[in-house]
Amino acid sequence: MRPRRSSLQWRFGVAIALLLLMMLVLTLALWFRQTHGERETVDIARQSTHALLIQQLRESGKAQVQQLVDSLTNPLYYFDLEDVGNQARDALRTPGVAYVLVYDSEGRILHDGSGTIPAYGRPMQDPLAGRIVAADAMLVQQEGRTLDISSPIRVGEDRLGGVRVGYSMDSAARAEEQTLLGLRERLSDVNRVSLWWLLAMCAGLGVVCVLGAIALQRMLVEPIRMLGDAAREIEQGNFSTPIPSVKHDDELGDLTRAFEHMRDSVARHDRDMRRVAYSDALTGLANRLAFRAALDQRLREMHGTGGQLALLFCDLDDFKSINDTLGHEAGDDVLVQTASRIEHAVSMLGGSDAVVARLGGDEFVILLEASPGEGLNELATHLAETLVQDLASPLMLHGRRLVLGTSVGIAVFPDDAINASQLMKCGDIAMYQAKFDGKSCYRFYSRSVDEDAMRRLRFEQELRGAWERGELSMVYQPIYRTQDRALMGAEALLRWNHPQEGAISPDVFVPVAEQSGLIEEIGERVLLASCTEAAGWPELPDGTRPFVSVNVSGRQLRSVGLFSQVSRALQESGLPADRLHLEVTETAVIRDVAHAADLLSRLRNLGVRVWLDDFGTGYSSLNHLRRVQVDGLKIDRSFIVDLLEDAGDLALTSATMAMAHSLGIVVVAEGVEQRGQYDLLRERQGDYVQGFWLSEPLAAAEFARLLVQA
Ligand code: C2E
Ligand code: MG
Ligand code: MG
């Protein structure tokens, strides 16, 4: 991996390179200093050698000249020129002597050591001559590269003349050069050795740096980089990532161990958080998130294997009323008990791979799995049957027995859906189908009911708040006395003016409202609105006041709140109880006869009249009529339609009327569309009639106008 510009490794590399560069520069500087020093040393040596040699030349010259003075005194005194010449020649032969001049007291040359003495008798005229002739003592002078030493020669006070010897300094210079050459050679030897030492030191330091860098890389950079990599892995949720094992008991070891502890604790927190995030706090079952994850995984595994999955979507029937009437704590209790029943059933029948989850509210889901040919449908059917049966058995809630049903929808992968959200949707739709088919049952998903169910689902959502938005309103269909067609009252009918779809029939939306529980809220408003409207209706010509007949759904009948709702509506509107009629269907009554009988009798005690609606369409026997006290029967439209053609319908209607009269119950015929039907009903002594032939349902204001005209 190439180190990044900001990484530790990069910075160490740069620092070491700088160190090496610095060492190189230092070595070069040292080397330069040394060469310079060598030159200085040679210069100093040259100067001192030079001075020394000159000094030597001077001393030896002075000694030789003194010796010459001594040996020349006599010959000069006696003017023995030959001896003078011998002495001069001998002196001239001495190495380094350039000339020898013997002169008289006037400074004239007597001998120069040569054989012919060409300069004999000539005065010395060189620049040094003046001082030499005048000097009283030995005189040393330098002229160019020659050292001139002269001395007067005397006998007593008499000055005989003098001698002058010129020493050439060339040989001294040569000797000086010789000496310096040796010195230079020695010095450069020493220098070379020093350079080698320097270079060796430099190389040694370089090696130390590189080794240091490697050690640093191994001991610090590499573990830190690995810790960084591990941290990134942990961030990705990979808690099993290895952490560099540093055994040393140093700061890095501490850091690594702390890092390891941190990883373990993060992993622990992650596990805890997942547990919380993936489980339902109330029931301890898997939650929606966990279920979706499990479903997605199963679907991935199933892909191409030919295996099947079944999704059972369970929804408690009428759970909302438990929450509303007994409180949320009781609701929670019901959910916990339901969850444990479901878990038990699944553990007995669902196989080891089954998943149970609570999606929220009163919705539970179960996922079953089967290999090809294992009969998943049978398994799902068996489990659904068991669940419906088990969950219908009474629950004990704070000493109270409570009976709840469950509707189960089943969707199968890959027959109904091939992905998770589709499968969930199909299960949901199938569950709704089970609800529509009377609840406490199970249904397999079927494509044909899909659209219908979707529409109902949509309606359910749109129906919420429809009253507040003013989309729901009441119309009133007049009800007449058969005898004289006198207007007696009206049936209050609910209307939904949907913003997009226009008027929607109550036959469509009332079941939706009922299934979703919305009817309880809407029904309460219907009651109050109808009572308030009726309270303002004027007196009829016979002095009585018109009644209003309000439809009450099965669900309202089963709920505990109906009695108080009715009392409240009467109280708030000021409508006398005997002018309110409640229409209940016989199927609603049959579901729980005991409860219905009790509630209806309490309502009748208030003074409210109860009419049995849609009479003849259910399976009620006359037996029920004896147990449930009602004030009237509304013979269903379907009997009236064929009254003129179908002798059977006529017979049934007549028998019903006769039977009702014998029990003191009034009979209302609804759906009268033809004059003939009306006539026939009047002939058979029906009490009241209602139908399009007489009047269609009218808006409140129109009905009020009709009353005034009556
Ligand atoms: P229902 O209680 O049997 O109401 C009578 C239905 O028959 C009304 O239909 C009415 O318009 C219709 N009808 C009356 N005369 C004739 C006729 O001569 N020919 C034909 N073909 N039909 C006639 P609507 O208003 O569509 O109501 C349908 C059902 O919706 C009602 O049947 C009732 O069960 C339910 N419903 C209506 N309003 C309410 C309400 O406020 N609460 C409850 N719970 N249910 C309601
Ligand atoms: Mg009705
Ligand atoms: Mg009816």
CSV table of N, CA and C in Angstrom, one decimal, residues 520-606:
chain,number,residue,atom,x,y,z
A,520,GLU,N,-68.5,2.8,14.7
A,520,GLU,CA,-68.9,3.2,16.0
A,520,GLU,C,-68.8,4.7,16.2
A,521,GLU,N,-67.8,5.3,15.6
A,521,GLU,CA,-67.7,6.8,15.7
A,521,GLU,C,-68.7,7.4,14.8
A,522,ILE,N,-68.8,6.9,13.5
A,522,ILE,CA,-69.7,7.5,12.6
A,522,ILE,C,-71.2,7.3,13.1
A,523,GLY,N,-71.5,6.1,13.6
A,523,GLY,CA,-72.8,5.8,14.1
A,523,GLY,C,-73.2,6.8,15.2
A,524,GLU,N,-72.3,7.1,16.0
A,524,GLU,CA,-72.6,8.1,17.1
A,524,GLU,C,-73.0,9.4,16.5
A,525,ARG,N,-72.3,9.9,15.5
A,525,ARG,CA,-72.6,11.1,14.9
A,525,ARG,C,-74.0,11.1,14.1
A,526,VAL,N,-74.2,9.9,13.5
A,526,VAL,CA,-75.5,9.7,12.8
A,526,VAL,C,-76.7,9.8,13.8
A,527,LEU,N,-76.5,9.2,14.9
A,527,LEU,CA,-77.5,9.2,15.9
A,527,LEU,C,-77.8,10.6,16.4
A,528,LEU,N,-76.8,11.4,16.7
A,528,LEU,CA,-76.9,12.7,17.2
A,528,LEU,C,-77.5,13.6,16.1
A,529,ALA,N,-77.0,13.5,14.9
A,529,ALA,CA,-77.5,14.4,13.8
A,529,ALA,C,-78.9,14.1,13.5
A,530,SER,N,-79.3,12.8,13.5
A,530,SER,CA,-80.7,12.4,13.1
A,530,SER,C,-81.7,12.9,14.2
A,531,CYS,N,-81.3,12.7,15.5
A,531,CYS,CA,-82.1,13.1,16.6
A,531,CYS,C,-82.3,14.6,16.6
A,532,THR,N,-81.2,15.3,16.4
A,532,THR,CA,-81.2,16.8,16.4
A,532,THR,C,-82.2,17.3,15.3
A,533,GLU,N,-82.0,16.7,14.1
A,533,GLU,CA,-82.9,17.0,13.0
A,533,GLU,C,-84.4,16.8,13.3
A,534,ALA,N,-84.6,15.6,13.8
A,534,ALA,CA,-86.0,15.2,14.1
A,534,ALA,C,-86.7,16.0,15.2
A,535,ALA,N,-85.8,16.5,16.1
A,535,ALA,CA,-86.4,17.3,17.2
A,535,ALA,C,-87.0,18.6,16.7
A,536,GLY,N,-86.5,19.0,15.5
A,536,GLY,CA,-87.0,20.3,15.0
A,536,GLY,C,-88.2,20.1,14.1
A,537,TRP,N,-88.6,18.8,13.8
A,537,TRP,CA,-89.7,18.6,12.9
A,537,TRP,C,-91.1,19.0,13.5
A,538,PRO,N,-91.9,19.6,12.6
A,538,PRO,CA,-93.2,20.1,13.2
A,538,PRO,C,-94.2,19.0,13.4
A,539,GLU,N,-95.3,19.4,14.1
A,539,GLU,CA,-96.4,18.4,14.4
A,539,GLU,C,-97.1,18.0,13.1
A,540,LEU,N,-97.6,16.8,13.2
A,540,LEU,CA,-98.4,16.2,12.0
A,540,LEU,C,-99.8,16.7,12.2
A,541,PRO,N,-100.6,16.6,11.1
A,541,PRO,CA,-102.0,17.0,11.2
A,541,PRO,C,-102.8,16.3,12.3
A,542,ASP,N,-102.4,15.1,12.6
A,542,ASP,CA,-103.2,14.4,13.7
A,542,ASP,C,-102.7,14.7,15.1
A,543,GLY,N,-101.8,15.7,15.1
A,543,GLY,CA,-101.3,16.1,16.4
A,543,GLY,C,-100.1,15.3,17.0
A,544,THR,N,-99.8,14.3,16.3
A,544,THR,CA,-98.6,13.5,16.7
A,544,THR,C,-97.3,14.2,16.1
A,545,ARG,N,-96.2,13.7,16.6
A,545,ARG,CA,-94.9,14.2,16.0
A,545,ARG,C,-94.3,13.1,15.2
A,546,PRO,N,-93.6,13.4,14.0
A,546,PRO,CA,-93.0,12.4,13.2
A,546,PRO,C,-91.8,11.7,14.0
A,547,PHE,N,-91.6,10.4,13.7
A,547,PHE,CA,-90.4,9.7,14.3
A,547,PHE,C,-89.3,9.7,13.3
A,548,VAL,N,-88.1,9.4,13.8
A,548,VAL,CA,-87.0,9.2,12.9
A,548,VAL,C,-86.4,7.8,13.2
A,549,SER,N,-86.2,7.1,12.1
A,549,SER,CA,-85.7,5.7,12.3
A,549,SER,C,-84.2,5.6,11.9
A,550,VAL,N,-83.4,5.2,12.8
A,550,VAL,CA,-81.9,5.3,12.6
A,550,VAL,C,-81.4,3.8,12.5
A,551,ASN,N,-80.6,3.6,11.5
A,551,ASN,CA,-79.9,2.3,11.3
A,551,ASN,C,-78.8,2.1,12.3
A,552,VAL,N,-78.8,0.9,12.9
A,552,VAL,CA,-77.7,0.6,13.9
A,552,VAL,C,-77.0,-0.7,13.3
A,553,SER,N,-75.7,-0.6,13.2
A,553,SER,CA,-75.0,-1.8,12.6
A,553,SER,C,-74.7,-2.8,13.6
A,554,GLY,N,-74.4,-4.0,13.2
A,554,GLY,CA,-74.1,-5.1,14.0
A,554,GLY,C,-73.0,-4.8,15.0
A,555,ARG,N,-72.0,-4.1,14.5
A,555,ARG,CA,-70.9,-3.8,15.4
A,555,ARG,C,-71.3,-2.8,16.5
A,556,GLN,N,-72.1,-1.9,16.2
A,556,GLN,CA,-72.6,-0.9,17.2
A,556,GLN,C,-73.4,-1.7,18.3
A,557,LEU,N,-74.2,-2.6,17.8
A,557,LEU,CA,-75.0,-3.4,18.7
A,557,LEU,C,-74.2,-4.2,19.7
A,558,ARG,N,-73.0,-4.7,19.2
A,558,ARG,CA,-72.2,-5.5,20.0
A,558,ARG,C,-71.4,-4.6,21.0
A,559,SER,N,-71.1,-3.4,20.6
A,559,SER,CA,-70.3,-2.5,21.5
A,559,SER,C,-71.0,-2.1,22.7
A,560,VAL,N,-70.3,-1.9,23.8
A,560,VAL,CA,-70.8,-1.6,25.1
A,560,VAL,C,-71.4,-0.2,25.1
A,561,GLY,N,-70.9,0.6,24.2
A,561,GLY,CA,-71.3,2.0,24.3
A,561,GLY,C,-72.6,2.5,23.7
A,562,LEU,N,-73.3,1.6,23.0
A,562,LEU,CA,-74.5,2.0,22.3
A,562,LEU,C,-75.6,2.6,23.2
A,563,PHE,N,-75.8,2.0,24.3
A,563,PHE,CA,-76.8,2.5,25.2
A,563,PHE,C,-76.5,3.9,25.6
A,564,SER,N,-75.3,4.2,26.0
A,564,SER,CA,-75.0,5.6,26.5
A,564,SER,C,-75.0,6.5,25.3
A,565,GLN,N,-74.6,6.0,24.1
A,565,GLN,CA,-74.7,6.9,22.9
A,565,GLN,C,-76.1,7.4,22.7
A,566,VAL,N,-77.0,6.4,22.7
A,566,VAL,CA,-78.4,6.7,22.5
A,566,VAL,C,-79.0,7.7,23.5
A,567,SER,N,-78.7,7.4,24.8
A,567,SER,CA,-79.2,8.3,25.8
A,567,SER,C,-78.6,9.7,25.6
A,568,ARG,N,-77.3,9.8,25.3
A,568,ARG,CA,-76.7,11.1,25.1
A,568,ARG,C,-77.3,11.8,24.0
A,569,ALA,N,-77.6,11.1,22.8
A,569,ALA,CA,-78.2,11.7,21.6
A,569,ALA,C,-79.5,12.3,22.0
A,570,LEU,N,-80.3,11.5,22.7
A,570,LEU,CA,-81.7,12.0,23.1
A,570,LEU,C,-81.6,13.2,24.0
A,571,GLN,N,-80.7,13.1,25.0
A,571,GLN,CA,-80.5,14.2,25.9
A,571,GLN,C,-80.1,15.5,25.2
A,572,GLU,N,-79.0,15.3,24.4
A,572,GLU,CA,-78.5,16.5,23.7
A,572,GLU,C,-79.4,17.2,22.7
A,573,SER,N,-80.2,16.3,22.0
A,573,SER,CA,-81.1,16.8,21.0
A,573,SER,C,-82.5,17.3,21.6
A,574,GLY,N,-82.8,16.7,22.7
A,574,GLY,CA,-84.1,16.9,23.3
A,574,GLY,C,-85.2,16.2,22.7
A,575,LEU,N,-84.9,15.2,21.9
A,575,LEU,CA,-85.9,14.4,21.2
A,575,LEU,C,-86.5,13.4,22.2
A,576,PRO,N,-87.9,13.3,22.3
A,576,PRO,CA,-88.5,12.3,23.2
A,576,PRO,C,-88.1,10.9,22.7
A,577,ALA,N,-87.9,10.0,23.6
A,577,ALA,CA,-87.4,8.7,23.3
A,577,ALA,C,-88.3,7.9,22.3
A,578,ASP,N,-89.6,8.1,22.5
A,578,ASP,CA,-90.5,7.3,21.7
A,578,ASP,C,-90.6,7.8,20.2
A,579,ARG,N,-89.9,8.9,19.9
A,579,ARG,CA,-89.8,9.3,18.5
A,579,ARG,C,-88.5,8.8,17.8
A,580,LEU,N,-87.8,8.1,18.6
A,580,LEU,CA,-86.6,7.5,18.0
A,580,LEU,C,-86.8,6.0,17.8
A,581,HIS,N,-86.6,5.6,16.5
A,581,HIS,CA,-86.6,4.1,16.2
A,581,HIS,C,-85.2,3.7,15.8
A,582,LEU,N,-84.9,2.5,16.3
A,582,LEU,CA,-83.6,2.0,15.9
A,582,LEU,C,-83.8,0.8,15.1
A,583,GLU,N,-83.1,0.7,13.9
A,583,GLU,CA,-83.2,-0.4,13.0
A,583,GLU,C,-82.0,-1.3,13.2
A,584,VAL,N,-82.3,-2.5,13.7
A,584,VAL,CA,-81.2,-3.5,13.8
A,584,VAL,C,-81.4,-4.7,12.9
A,585,THR,N,-80.4,-5.2,12.3
A,585,THR,CA,-80.6,-6.3,11.4
A,585,THR,C,-80.7,-7.6,12.1
A,586,GLU,N,-81.4,-8.6,11.6
A,586,GLU,CA,-81.6,-9.8,12.3
A,586,GLU,C,-80.3,-10.6,12.4
A,587,THR,N,-79.4,-10.4,11.4
A,587,THR,CA,-78.1,-11.2,11.5
A,587,THR,C,-77.3,-10.6,12.6
A,588,ALA,N,-77.4,-9.3,12.8
A,588,ALA,CA,-76.6,-8.7,13.9
A,588,ALA,C,-77.1,-9.3,15.3
A,589,VAL,N,-78.4,-9.4,15.4
A,589,VAL,CA,-79.0,-9.9,16.6
A,589,VAL,C,-78.6,-11.3,16.9
A,590,ILE,N,-78.7,-12.1,15.8
A,590,ILE,CA,-78.4,-13.6,16.0
A,590,ILE,C,-77.0,-13.9,16.5
A,591,ARG,N,-76.0,-13.0,16.2
A,591,ARG,CA,-74.6,-13.3,16.6
A,591,ARG,C,-74.5,-13.4,18.1
A,592,ASP,N,-75.2,-12.6,18.8
A,592,ASP,CA,-75.1,-12.7,20.2
A,592,ASP,C,-76.5,-12.4,20.8
A,593,VAL,N,-77.4,-13.3,20.7
A,593,VAL,CA,-78.8,-13.1,21.1
A,593,VAL,C,-78.9,-12.6,22.5
A,594,ALA,N,-78.2,-13.2,23.4
A,594,ALA,CA,-78.3,-12.8,24.8
A,594,ALA,C,-78.0,-11.4,25.0
A,595,HIS,N,-76.9,-11.0,24.5
A,595,HIS,CA,-76.4,-9.6,24.6
A,595,HIS,C,-77.4,-8.6,24.0
A,596,ALA,N,-77.8,-9.0,22.7
A,596,ALA,CA,-78.7,-8.1,22.0
A,596,ALA,C,-80.1,-8.0,22.8
A,597,ALA,N,-80.5,-9.1,23.3
A,597,ALA,CA,-81.8,-9.1,24.0
A,597,ALA,C,-81.7,-8.1,25.2
A,598,ASP,N,-80.6,-8.2,25.9
A,598,ASP,CA,-80.4,-7.4,27.1
A,598,ASP,C,-80.4,-5.9,26.7
A,599,LEU,N,-79.5,-5.6,25.7
A,599,LEU,CA,-79.4,-4.2,25.3
A,599,LEU,C,-80.6,-3.6,24.8
A,600,LEU,N,-81.3,-4.4,23.9
A,600,LEU,CA,-82.5,-3.9,23.3
A,600,LEU,C,-83.6,-3.6,24.3
A,601,SER,N,-83.7,-4.5,25.3
A,601,SER,CA,-84.7,-4.3,26.3
A,601,SER,C,-84.4,-3.1,27.1
A,602,ARG,N,-83.1,-2.8,27.4
A,602,ARG,CA,-82.8,-1.6,28.1
A,602,ARG,C,-83.2,-0.4,27.3
A,603,LEU,N,-82.9,-0.5,26.0
A,603,LEU,CA,-83.2,0.7,25.2
A,603,LEU,C,-84.8,0.9,25.1
A,604,ARG,N,-85.5,-0.2,25.0
A,604,ARG,CA,-86.9,-0.1,25.0
A,604,ARG,C,-87.5,0.5,26.3
A,605,ASN,N,-86.8,0.2,27.4
A,605,ASN,CA,-87.2,0.7,28.7
A,605,ASN,C,-87.1,2.2,28.7
A,606,LEU,N,-86.1,2.7,27.9
A,606,LEU,CA,-86.0,4.2,27.8
A,606,LEU,C,-87.1,4.8,27.1
